[in-house]
Amino acid sequence: MTSQTGVDAPPVRPLSAKVPEITMLFWVIKILTTGMGETFSDFLVTHFVPEIAVGLAGLVLVISLVAQFRASCYRVWTYWSAVVMVSIFGTMVADITSFIIGIPLLAATLVFAVILAAIFALWYASEKTLSVHSITTRRREGFYWATVMATFALGTVAGDLTAERLHLGYLTSAVVFAIAIAIPAVAHRWGGLGVVTAFWSAYVVTRPLGASITDWLASSRADGLGLGTGWVTLGATIAILALLAILATRTTPGADLAPAD
């Protein structure tokens, strides 16, 4: 586009994106929320009536998602509150599937992987893109949060599978997932892997990575430090709040405009 002065003007992008810029701080906060969701979920169901804890977590999740959907643009506290609640409730759903309903962890991992693949397929068939920078419509936002929920559930059971059924333990599992999350980054940087594929590959792994780390810190088993779910949750929450406060000072609501697809 050329202005009346003859100078090329930037393309007009009137819709604000509903997700944050993907930076190192994003990944750090994301891993912290996954770990906090794991230990806080365990804390709630062991210290309160499980049915009430799950019900209240589900209610708060709905409230946080309604606030996120009603926001006109990306807002730090609104967005990350929803992520935290997805982490907590997603952990509960995965644990109910495996430990209450009794679906084996390997089968549950495969089921959630199929669900995630189906969401991706529907999303792409509808929108022709899976880019998080294109979350500028209600439908795309719906696909995005369905994907986020599925990744949390998948990551939870996958982490339990490696730590418990494959007997790797929490610390070894954390190392394995740390290596796994680096693979798409390396493949994107030096191997030509597409940015969208690299992002979602890493995003899925953040869940079992964060959960393995906090489980190792909290667990009283031989392969854990025994700090307890309450203290680990508190520490992770303080770190999240501090980083979000920093992020909020750097972010102007409505300033993140979605790049053209």
PDB file of C-alpha atoms in Angstrom:
ATOM      1  CA  MET A   1       0.000   0.000   0.000  1.00  0.00           C
ATOM      2  CA  THR A   2       1.281   3.485  -0.921  1.00  0.00           C
ATOM      3  CA  SER A   3       0.299   6.590   1.007  1.00  0.00           C
ATOM      4  CA  GLN A   4      -0.480   9.975  -0.556  1.00  0.00           C
ATOM      5  CA  THR A   5       3.100  11.011   0.103  1.00  0.00           C
ATOM      6  CA  GLY A   6       4.345   8.198  -2.104  1.00  0.00           C
ATOM      7  CA  VAL A   7       5.907   6.293   0.813  1.00  0.00           C
ATOM      8  CA  ASP A   8       5.035   2.630   1.198  1.00  0.00           C
ATOM      9  CA  ALA A   9       2.770   2.264   4.217  1.00  0.00           C
ATOM     10  CA  PRO A  10       2.718  -0.909   6.330  1.00  0.00           C
ATOM     11  CA  PRO A  11      -0.196  -3.278   5.698  1.00  0.00           C
ATOM     12  CA  VAL A  12      -3.267  -2.640   7.806  1.00  0.00           C
ATOM     13  CA  ARG A  13      -3.859  -5.385  10.379  1.00  0.00           C
ATOM     14  CA  PRO A  14      -6.931  -4.345  12.324  1.00  0.00           C
ATOM     15  CA  LEU A  15      -7.437  -7.414  14.510  1.00  0.00           C
ATOM     16  CA  SER A  16      -5.456  -7.915  17.702  1.00  0.00           C
ATOM     17  CA  ALA A  17      -4.020 -11.352  18.396  1.00  0.00           C
ATOM     18  CA  LYS A  18      -5.347 -13.242  21.417  1.00  0.00           C
ATOM     19  CA  VAL A  19      -2.108 -15.006  22.348  1.00  0.00           C
ATOM     20  CA  PRO A  20       1.248 -13.655  23.570  1.00  0.00           C
ATOM     21  CA  GLU A  21       4.426 -13.194  21.625  1.00  0.00           C
ATOM     22  CA  ILE A  22       6.443 -16.422  21.666  1.00  0.00           C
ATOM     23  CA  THR A  23       9.622 -15.535  23.538  1.00  0.00           C
ATOM     24  CA  MET A  24      11.892 -17.308  26.016  1.00  0.00           C
ATOM     25  CA  LEU A  25       9.823 -15.789  28.833  1.00  0.00           C
ATOM     26  CA  PHE A  26       6.728 -17.395  27.317  1.00  0.00           C
ATOM     27  CA  TRP A  27       8.334 -20.846  27.501  1.00  0.00           C
ATOM     28  CA  VAL A  28       9.566 -20.359  31.056  1.00  0.00           C
ATOM     29  CA  ILE A  29       6.122 -19.287  32.291  1.00  0.00           C
ATOM     30  CA  LYS A  30       4.471 -22.089  30.329  1.00  0.00           C
ATOM     31  CA  ILE A  31       6.674 -24.757  31.949  1.00  0.00           C
ATOM     32  CA  LEU A  32       6.073 -23.231  35.391  1.00  0.00           C
ATOM     33  CA  THR A  33       2.287 -23.305  34.892  1.00  0.00           C
ATOM     34  CA  THR A  34       2.393 -26.957  33.847  1.00  0.00           C
ATOM     35  CA  GLY A  35       4.373 -27.890  36.931  1.00  0.00           C
ATOM     36  CA  MET A  36       2.210 -25.821  39.242  1.00  0.00           C
ATOM     37  CA  GLY A  37      -0.935 -27.327  37.746  1.00  0.00           C
ATOM     38  CA  GLU A  38       0.377 -30.828  38.433  1.00  0.00           C
ATOM     39  CA  THR A  39       1.196 -30.300  42.107  1.00  0.00           C
ATOM     40  CA  PHE A  40      -1.781 -28.045  42.862  1.00  0.00           C
ATOM     41  CA  SER A  41      -4.145 -30.600  41.356  1.00  0.00           C
ATOM     42  CA  ASP A  42      -2.595 -33.307  43.554  1.00  0.00           C
ATOM     43  CA  PHE A  43      -2.804 -31.013  46.586  1.00  0.00           C
ATOM     44  CA  LEU A  44      -6.496 -30.261  46.023  1.00  0.00           C
ATOM     45  CA  VAL A  45      -7.660 -33.848  45.528  1.00  0.00           C
ATOM     46  CA  THR A  46      -5.693 -35.118  48.532  1.00  0.00           C
ATOM     47  CA  HIS A  47      -6.665 -32.354  50.976  1.00  0.00           C
ATOM     48  CA  PHE A  48     -10.298 -31.845  49.958  1.00  0.00           C
ATOM     49  CA  VAL A  49     -13.186 -33.978  48.763  1.00  0.00           C
ATOM     50  CA  PRO A  50     -12.031 -34.934  45.234  1.00  0.00           C
ATOM     51  CA  GLU A  51     -15.461 -34.484  43.628  1.00  0.00           C
ATOM     52  CA  ILE A  52     -15.769 -30.967  45.067  1.00  0.00           C
ATOM     53  CA  ALA A  53     -12.196 -30.082  44.079  1.00  0.00           C
ATOM     54  CA  VAL A  54     -12.741 -31.210  40.489  1.00  0.00           C
ATOM     55  CA  GLY A  55     -16.090 -29.436  40.275  1.00  0.00           C
ATOM     56  CA  LEU A  56     -14.727 -26.144  41.587  1.00  0.00           C
ATOM     57  CA  ALA A  57     -11.684 -26.355  39.320  1.00  0.00           C
ATOM     58  CA  GLY A  58     -13.970 -26.931  36.351  1.00  0.00           C
ATOM     59  CA  LEU A  59     -16.119 -23.948  37.322  1.00  0.00           C
ATOM     60  CA  VAL A  60     -13.127 -21.621  37.679  1.00  0.00           C
ATOM     61  CA  LEU A  61     -11.816 -22.893  34.344  1.00  0.00           C
ATOM     62  CA  VAL A  62     -15.086 -21.992  32.635  1.00  0.00           C
ATOM     63  CA  ILE A  63     -15.032 -18.527  34.215  1.00  0.00           C
ATOM     64  CA  SER A  64     -11.433 -17.925  33.140  1.00  0.00           C
ATOM     65  CA  LEU A  65     -12.118 -19.069  29.573  1.00  0.00           C
ATOM     66  CA  VAL A  66     -15.218 -16.869  29.335  1.00  0.00           C
ATOM     67  CA  ALA A  67     -13.083 -13.904  30.421  1.00  0.00           C
ATOM     68  CA  GLN A  68     -10.445 -14.842  27.840  1.00  0.00           C
ATOM     69  CA  PHE A  69     -12.975 -15.169  25.020  1.00  0.00           C
ATOM     70  CA  ARG A  70     -14.630 -11.878  25.942  1.00  0.00           C
ATOM     71  CA  ALA A  71     -11.318 -10.001  25.895  1.00  0.00           C
ATOM     72  CA  SER A  72     -10.838  -7.994  22.731  1.00  0.00           C
ATOM     73  CA  CYS A  73      -7.096  -8.665  22.603  1.00  0.00           C
ATOM     74  CA  TYR A  74      -4.293 -10.412  24.448  1.00  0.00           C
ATOM     75  CA  ARG A  75      -4.214  -9.438  28.104  1.00  0.00           C
ATOM     76  CA  VAL A  76      -1.463 -10.890  30.264  1.00  0.00           C
ATOM     77  CA  TRP A  77      -3.406 -11.761  33.408  1.00  0.00           C
ATOM     78  CA  THR A  78      -6.534 -12.941  31.594  1.00  0.00           C
ATOM     79  CA  TYR A  79      -4.668 -15.208  29.211  1.00  0.00           C
ATOM     80  CA  TRP A  80      -2.343 -16.787  31.772  1.00  0.00           C
ATOM     81  CA  SER A  81      -5.138 -17.279  34.312  1.00  0.00           C
ATOM     82  CA  ALA A  82      -6.857 -19.418  31.700  1.00  0.00           C
ATOM     83  CA  VAL A  83      -3.640 -21.350  31.040  1.00  0.00           C
ATOM     84  CA  VAL A  84      -3.190 -22.047  34.753  1.00  0.00           C
ATOM     85  CA  MET A  85      -6.743 -23.333  35.094  1.00  0.00           C
ATOM     86  CA  VAL A  86      -6.378 -25.510  31.995  1.00  0.00           C
ATOM     87  CA  SER A  87      -3.264 -26.956  33.623  1.00  0.00           C
ATOM     88  CA  ILE A  88      -5.031 -27.727  36.893  1.00  0.00           C
ATOM     89  CA  PHE A  89      -8.224 -29.103  35.391  1.00  0.00           C
ATOM     90  CA  GLY A  90      -6.406 -30.901  32.567  1.00  0.00           C
ATOM     91  CA  THR A  91      -4.329 -32.739  35.165  1.00  0.00           C
ATOM     92  CA  MET A  92      -7.487 -33.775  36.984  1.00  0.00           C
ATOM     93  CA  VAL A  93      -9.118 -35.054  33.786  1.00  0.00           C
ATOM     94  CA  ALA A  94      -6.045 -37.094  32.877  1.00  0.00           C
ATOM     95  CA  ASP A  95      -5.757 -38.526  36.396  1.00  0.00           C
ATOM     96  CA  ILE A  96      -9.445 -39.450  36.437  1.00  0.00           C
ATOM     97  CA  THR A  97      -9.027 -41.198  33.101  1.00  0.00           C
ATOM     98  CA  SER A  98      -6.034 -43.241  34.235  1.00  0.00           C
ATOM     99  CA  PHE A  99      -6.394 -43.783  37.970  1.00  0.00           C
ATOM    100  CA  ILE A 100     -10.165 -43.700  38.590  1.00  0.00           C
ATOM    101  CA  ILE A 101     -11.698 -44.969  35.359  1.00  0.00           C
ATOM    102  CA  GLY A 102      -8.745 -47.315  35.064  1.00  0.00           C
ATOM    103  CA  ILE A 103      -7.644 -46.768  31.464  1.00  0.00           C
ATOM    104  CA  PRO A 104      -3.984 -47.915  31.223  1.00  0.00           C
ATOM    105  CA  LEU A 105      -1.508 -45.073  30.849  1.00  0.00           C
ATOM    106  CA  LEU A 106      -0.284 -46.262  27.455  1.00  0.00           C
ATOM    107  CA  ALA A 107      -3.854 -46.500  26.152  1.00  0.00           C
ATOM    108  CA  ALA A 108      -4.722 -43.089  27.650  1.00  0.00           C
ATOM    109  CA  THR A 109      -1.640 -41.573  26.013  1.00  0.00           C
ATOM    110  CA  LEU A 110      -2.688 -42.963  22.635  1.00  0.00           C
ATOM    111  CA  VAL A 111      -6.289 -41.789  23.103  1.00  0.00           C
ATOM    112  CA  PHE A 112      -5.279 -38.221  23.940  1.00  0.00           C
ATOM    113  CA  ALA A 113      -2.766 -38.245  21.074  1.00  0.00           C
ATOM    114  CA  VAL A 114      -5.556 -39.215  18.672  1.00  0.00           C
ATOM    115  CA  ILE A 115      -7.816 -36.507  20.130  1.00  0.00           C
ATOM    116  CA  LEU A 116      -5.056 -33.918  19.676  1.00  0.00           C
ATOM    117  CA  ALA A 117      -4.424 -35.049  16.098  1.00  0.00           C
ATOM    118  CA  ALA A 118      -8.152 -34.826  15.353  1.00  0.00           C
ATOM    119  CA  ILE A 119      -8.331 -31.260  16.702  1.00  0.00           C
ATOM    120  CA  PHE A 120      -5.349 -30.263  14.572  1.00  0.00           C
ATOM    121  CA  ALA A 121      -6.953 -31.856  11.498  1.00  0.00           C
ATOM    122  CA  LEU A 122     -10.277 -30.075  12.056  1.00  0.00           C
ATOM    123  CA  TRP A 123      -8.532 -26.789  12.800  1.00  0.00           C
ATOM    124  CA  TYR A 124      -6.454 -26.929   9.635  1.00  0.00           C
ATOM    125  CA  ALA A 125      -9.362 -28.078   7.471  1.00  0.00           C
ATOM    126  CA  SER A 126     -11.403 -25.125   8.715  1.00  0.00           C
ATOM    127  CA  GLU A 127      -8.784 -22.373   8.827  1.00  0.00           C
ATOM    128  CA  LYS A 128      -5.920 -23.563   6.582  1.00  0.00           C
ATOM    129  CA  THR A 129      -3.435 -22.588   9.279  1.00  0.00           C
ATOM    130  CA  LEU A 130      -2.369 -23.730  12.745  1.00  0.00           C
ATOM    131  CA  SER A 131      -0.357 -20.603  13.455  1.00  0.00           C
ATOM    132  CA  VAL A 132      -0.848 -19.154  16.932  1.00  0.00           C
ATOM    133  CA  HIS A 133      -0.302 -15.724  15.396  1.00  0.00           C
ATOM    134  CA  SER A 134      -3.583 -16.074  13.530  1.00  0.00           C
ATOM    135  CA  ILE A 135      -5.823 -16.322  16.624  1.00  0.00           C
ATOM    136  CA  THR A 136      -8.008 -13.358  15.677  1.00  0.00           C
ATOM    137  CA  THR A 137     -11.468 -14.966  15.409  1.00  0.00           C
ATOM    138  CA  ARG A 138     -13.707 -16.781  17.866  1.00  0.00           C
ATOM    139  CA  ARG A 139     -13.536 -20.003  15.886  1.00  0.00           C
ATOM    140  CA  ARG A 140      -9.764 -20.018  15.756  1.00  0.00           C
ATOM    141  CA  GLU A 141      -9.656 -19.202  19.441  1.00  0.00           C
ATOM    142  CA  GLY A 142     -11.941 -22.147  20.121  1.00  0.00           C
ATOM    143  CA  PHE A 143      -9.624 -24.468  18.198  1.00  0.00           C
ATOM    144  CA  TYR A 144      -6.638 -23.009  20.023  1.00  0.00           C
ATOM    145  CA  TRP A 145      -7.993 -23.633  23.524  1.00  0.00           C
ATOM    146  CA  ALA A 146      -9.259 -27.106  22.607  1.00  0.00           C
ATOM    147  CA  THR A 147      -5.711 -27.857  21.468  1.00  0.00           C
ATOM    148  CA  VAL A 148      -4.232 -26.440  24.669  1.00  0.00           C
ATOM    149  CA  MET A 149      -6.527 -28.613  26.788  1.00  0.00           C
ATOM    150  CA  ALA A 150      -5.657 -31.715  24.780  1.00  0.00           C
ATOM    151  CA  THR A 151      -1.915 -31.052  25.070  1.00  0.00           C
ATOM    152  CA  PHE A 152      -2.203 -30.763  28.847  1.00  0.00           C
ATOM    153  CA  ALA A 153      -4.114 -34.032  29.151  1.00  0.00           C
ATOM    154  CA  LEU A 154      -1.734 -35.811  26.769  1.00  0.00           C
ATOM    155  CA  GLY A 155       1.338 -34.463  28.528  1.00  0.00           C
ATOM    156  CA  THR A 156       0.038 -35.510  31.937  1.00  0.00           C
ATOM    157  CA  VAL A 157      -0.504 -39.154  31.043  1.00  0.00           C
ATOM    158  CA  ALA A 158       2.705 -39.267  28.970  1.00  0.00           C
ATOM    159  CA  GLY A 159       4.687 -38.007  31.973  1.00  0.00           C
ATOM    160  CA  ASP A 160       3.054 -40.566  34.267  1.00  0.00           C
ATOM    161  CA  LEU A 161       3.757 -43.255  31.679  1.00  0.00           C
ATOM    162  CA  THR A 162       7.507 -42.594  31.594  1.00  0.00           C
ATOM    163  CA  ALA A 163       7.922 -41.969  35.323  1.00  0.00           C
ATOM    164  CA  GLU A 164       5.771 -44.777  36.685  1.00  0.00           C
ATOM    165  CA  ARG A 165       5.004 -47.453  34.099  1.00  0.00           C
ATOM    166  CA  LEU A 166       8.388 -47.280  32.360  1.00  0.00           C
ATOM    167  CA  HIS A 167      10.075 -46.822  35.775  1.00  0.00           C
ATOM    168  CA  LEU A 168      12.280 -43.949  34.678  1.00  0.00           C
ATOM    169  CA  GLY A 169      11.443 -41.913  37.769  1.00  0.00           C
ATOM    170  CA  TYR A 170      10.656 -38.216  37.873  1.00  0.00           C
ATOM    171  CA  LEU A 171      14.168 -36.806  37.510  1.00  0.00           C
ATOM    172  CA  THR A 172      15.140 -39.067  34.609  1.00  0.00           C
ATOM    173  CA  SER A 173      11.807 -38.299  32.949  1.00  0.00           C
ATOM    174  CA  ALA A 174      12.502 -34.576  33.327  1.00  0.00           C
ATOM    175  CA  VAL A 175      15.882 -35.016  31.617  1.00  0.00           C
ATOM    176  CA  VAL A 176      14.287 -37.038  28.807  1.00  0.00           C
ATOM    177  CA  PHE A 177      11.620 -34.402  28.207  1.00  0.00           C
ATOM    178  CA  ALA A 178      14.179 -31.575  28.410  1.00  0.00           C
ATOM    179  CA  ILE A 179      16.059 -33.249  25.584  1.00  0.00           C
ATOM    180  CA  ALA A 180      12.795 -33.841  23.717  1.00  0.00           C
ATOM    181  CA  ILE A 181      11.757 -30.187  23.918  1.00  0.00           C
ATOM    182  CA  ALA A 182      15.122 -29.120  22.508  1.00  0.00           C
ATOM    183  CA  ILE A 183      14.736 -31.300  19.414  1.00  0.00           C
ATOM    184  CA  PRO A 184      12.140 -29.158  17.579  1.00  0.00           C
ATOM    185  CA  ALA A 185      14.085 -26.000  18.464  1.00  0.00           C
ATOM    186  CA  VAL A 186      17.267 -27.448  16.968  1.00  0.00           C
ATOM    187  CA  ALA A 187      15.358 -28.861  13.987  1.00  0.00           C
ATOM    188  CA  HIS A 188      13.805 -25.452  13.328  1.00  0.00           C
ATOM    189  CA  ARG A 189      17.066 -23.550  13.744  1.00  0.00           C
ATOM    190  CA  TRP A 190      19.305 -25.809  11.713  1.00  0.00           C
ATOM    191  CA  GLY A 191      17.120 -28.456  10.072  1.00  0.00           C
ATOM    192  CA  GLY A 192      14.475 -26.418   8.305  1.00  0.00           C
ATOM    193  CA  LEU A 193      11.540 -27.571  10.431  1.00  0.00           C
ATOM    194  CA  GLY A 194       8.562 -25.234   9.966  1.00  0.00           C
ATOM    195  CA  VAL A 195       7.878 -22.759  12.749  1.00  0.00           C
ATOM    196  CA  VAL A 196       4.299 -23.977  13.348  1.00  0.00           C
ATOM    197  CA  THR A 197       5.338 -27.638  13.585  1.00  0.00           C
ATOM    198  CA  ALA A 198       8.261 -26.739  15.834  1.00  0.00           C
ATOM    199  CA  PHE A 199       6.048 -24.652  18.121  1.00  0.00           C
ATOM    200  CA  TRP A 200       3.370 -27.280  18.680  1.00  0.00           C
ATOM    201  CA  SER A 201       5.927 -30.088  19.043  1.00  0.00           C
ATOM    202  CA  ALA A 202       7.640 -28.164  21.829  1.00  0.00           C
ATOM    203  CA  TYR A 203       4.338 -27.021  23.340  1.00  0.00           C
ATOM    204  CA  VAL A 204       3.159 -30.607  23.885  1.00  0.00           C
ATOM    205  CA  VAL A 205       6.394 -31.482  25.697  1.00  0.00           C
ATOM    206  CA  THR A 206       6.199 -28.539  28.125  1.00  0.00           C
ATOM    207  CA  ARG A 207       3.496 -30.373  30.048  1.00  0.00           C
ATOM    208  CA  PRO A 208       5.366 -33.587  30.953  1.00  0.00           C
ATOM    209  CA  LEU A 209       8.581 -31.593  31.438  1.00  0.00           C
ATOM    210  CA  GLY A 210       7.083 -29.198  33.982  1.00  0.00           C
ATOM    211  CA  ALA A 211       5.101 -31.932  35.710  1.00  0.00           C
ATOM    212  CA  SER A 212       8.138 -34.230  35.996  1.00  0.00           C
ATOM    213  CA  ILE A 213      10.194 -31.446  37.576  1.00  0.00           C
ATOM    214  CA  THR A 214       7.598 -30.501  40.194  1.00  0.00           C
ATOM    215  CA  ASP A 215       6.719 -34.143  40.900  1.00  0.00           C
ATOM    216  CA  TRP A 216      10.417 -34.766  41.557  1.00  0.00           C
ATOM    217  CA  LEU A 217      10.533 -31.796  43.924  1.00  0.00           C
ATOM    218  CA  ALA A 218       7.313 -32.701  45.740  1.00  0.00           C
ATOM    219  CA  SER A 219       7.312 -36.493  45.857  1.00  0.00           C
ATOM    220  CA  SER A 220       8.192 -38.298  49.060  1.00  0.00           C
ATOM    221  CA  ARG A 221       9.150 -41.398  47.093  1.00  0.00           C
ATOM    222  CA  ALA A 222      12.762 -42.536  46.854  1.00  0.00           C
ATOM    223  CA  ASP A 223      13.182 -40.679  43.563  1.00  0.00           C
ATOM    224  CA  GLY A 224      11.790 -37.386  44.905  1.00  0.00           C
ATOM    225  CA  LEU A 225      12.999 -34.589  47.179  1.00  0.00           C
ATOM    226  CA  GLY A 226       9.909 -34.763  49.388  1.00  0.00           C
ATOM    227  CA  LEU A 227       9.167 -31.040  49.596  1.00  0.00           C
ATOM    228  CA  GLY A 228       5.420 -31.646  49.385  1.00  0.00           C
ATOM    229  CA  THR A 229       2.827 -30.540  46.857  1.00  0.00           C
ATOM    230  CA  GLY A 230       1.784 -27.514  48.907  1.00  0.00           C
ATOM    231  CA  TRP A 231       5.239 -25.936  49.150  1.00  0.00           C
ATOM    232  CA  VAL A 232       6.154 -26.700  45.550  1.00  0.00           C
ATOM    233  CA  THR A 233       2.853 -25.214  44.368  1.00  0.00           C
ATOM    234  CA  LEU A 234       3.479 -22.094  46.444  1.00  0.00           C
ATOM    235  CA  GLY A 235       6.994 -21.671  45.092  1.00  0.00           C
ATOM    236  CA  ALA A 236       5.894 -22.140  41.492  1.00  0.00           C
ATOM    237  CA  THR A 237       2.987 -19.724  41.983  1.00  0.00           C
ATOM    238  CA  ILE A 238       5.256 -17.002  43.370  1.00  0.00           C
ATOM    239  CA  ALA A 239       7.625 -17.440  40.412  1.00  0.00           C
ATOM    240  CA  ILE A 240       4.722 -17.279  37.939  1.00  0.00           C
ATOM    241  CA  LEU A 241       3.291 -14.129  39.508  1.00  0.00           C
ATOM    242  CA  ALA A 242       6.688 -12.428  39.498  1.00  0.00           C
ATOM    243  CA  LEU A 243       7.307 -13.249  35.835  1.00  0.00           C
ATOM    244  CA  LEU A 244       3.797 -12.196  34.834  1.00  0.00           C
ATOM    245  CA  ALA A 245       4.296  -8.880  36.614  1.00  0.00           C
ATOM    246  CA  ILE A 246       7.449  -8.359  34.537  1.00  0.00           C
ATOM    247  CA  LEU A 247       5.622  -9.428  31.381  1.00  0.00           C
ATOM    248  CA  ALA A 248       2.727  -7.076  32.110  1.00  0.00           C
ATOM    249  CA  THR A 249       5.068  -4.081  32.255  1.00  0.00           C
ATOM    250  CA  ARG A 250       6.341  -4.951  28.765  1.00  0.00           C
ATOM    251  CA  THR A 251       2.947  -5.556  27.168  1.00  0.00           C
ATOM    252  CA  THR A 252       0.401  -3.013  26.009  1.00  0.00           C
ATOM    253  CA  PRO A 253      -3.096  -4.516  25.578  1.00  0.00           C
ATOM    254  CA  GLY A 254      -4.053  -4.479  21.944  1.00  0.00           C
ATOM    255  CA  ALA A 255      -0.521  -3.835  20.743  1.00  0.00           C
ATOM    256  CA  ASP A 256       0.107  -7.380  19.557  1.00  0.00           C
ATOM    257  CA  LEU A 257      -1.308  -7.430  16.056  1.00  0.00           C
ATOM    258  CA  ALA A 258      -1.638 -10.665  14.203  1.00  0.00           C
ATOM    259  CA  PRO A 259       0.696 -10.944  11.247  1.00  0.00           C
ATOM    260  CA  ALA A 260      -0.861 -11.744   7.947  1.00  0.00           C
ATOM    261  CA  ASP A 261      -1.161 -15.468   7.216  1.00  0.00           C
TER     262      ASP A 261
END
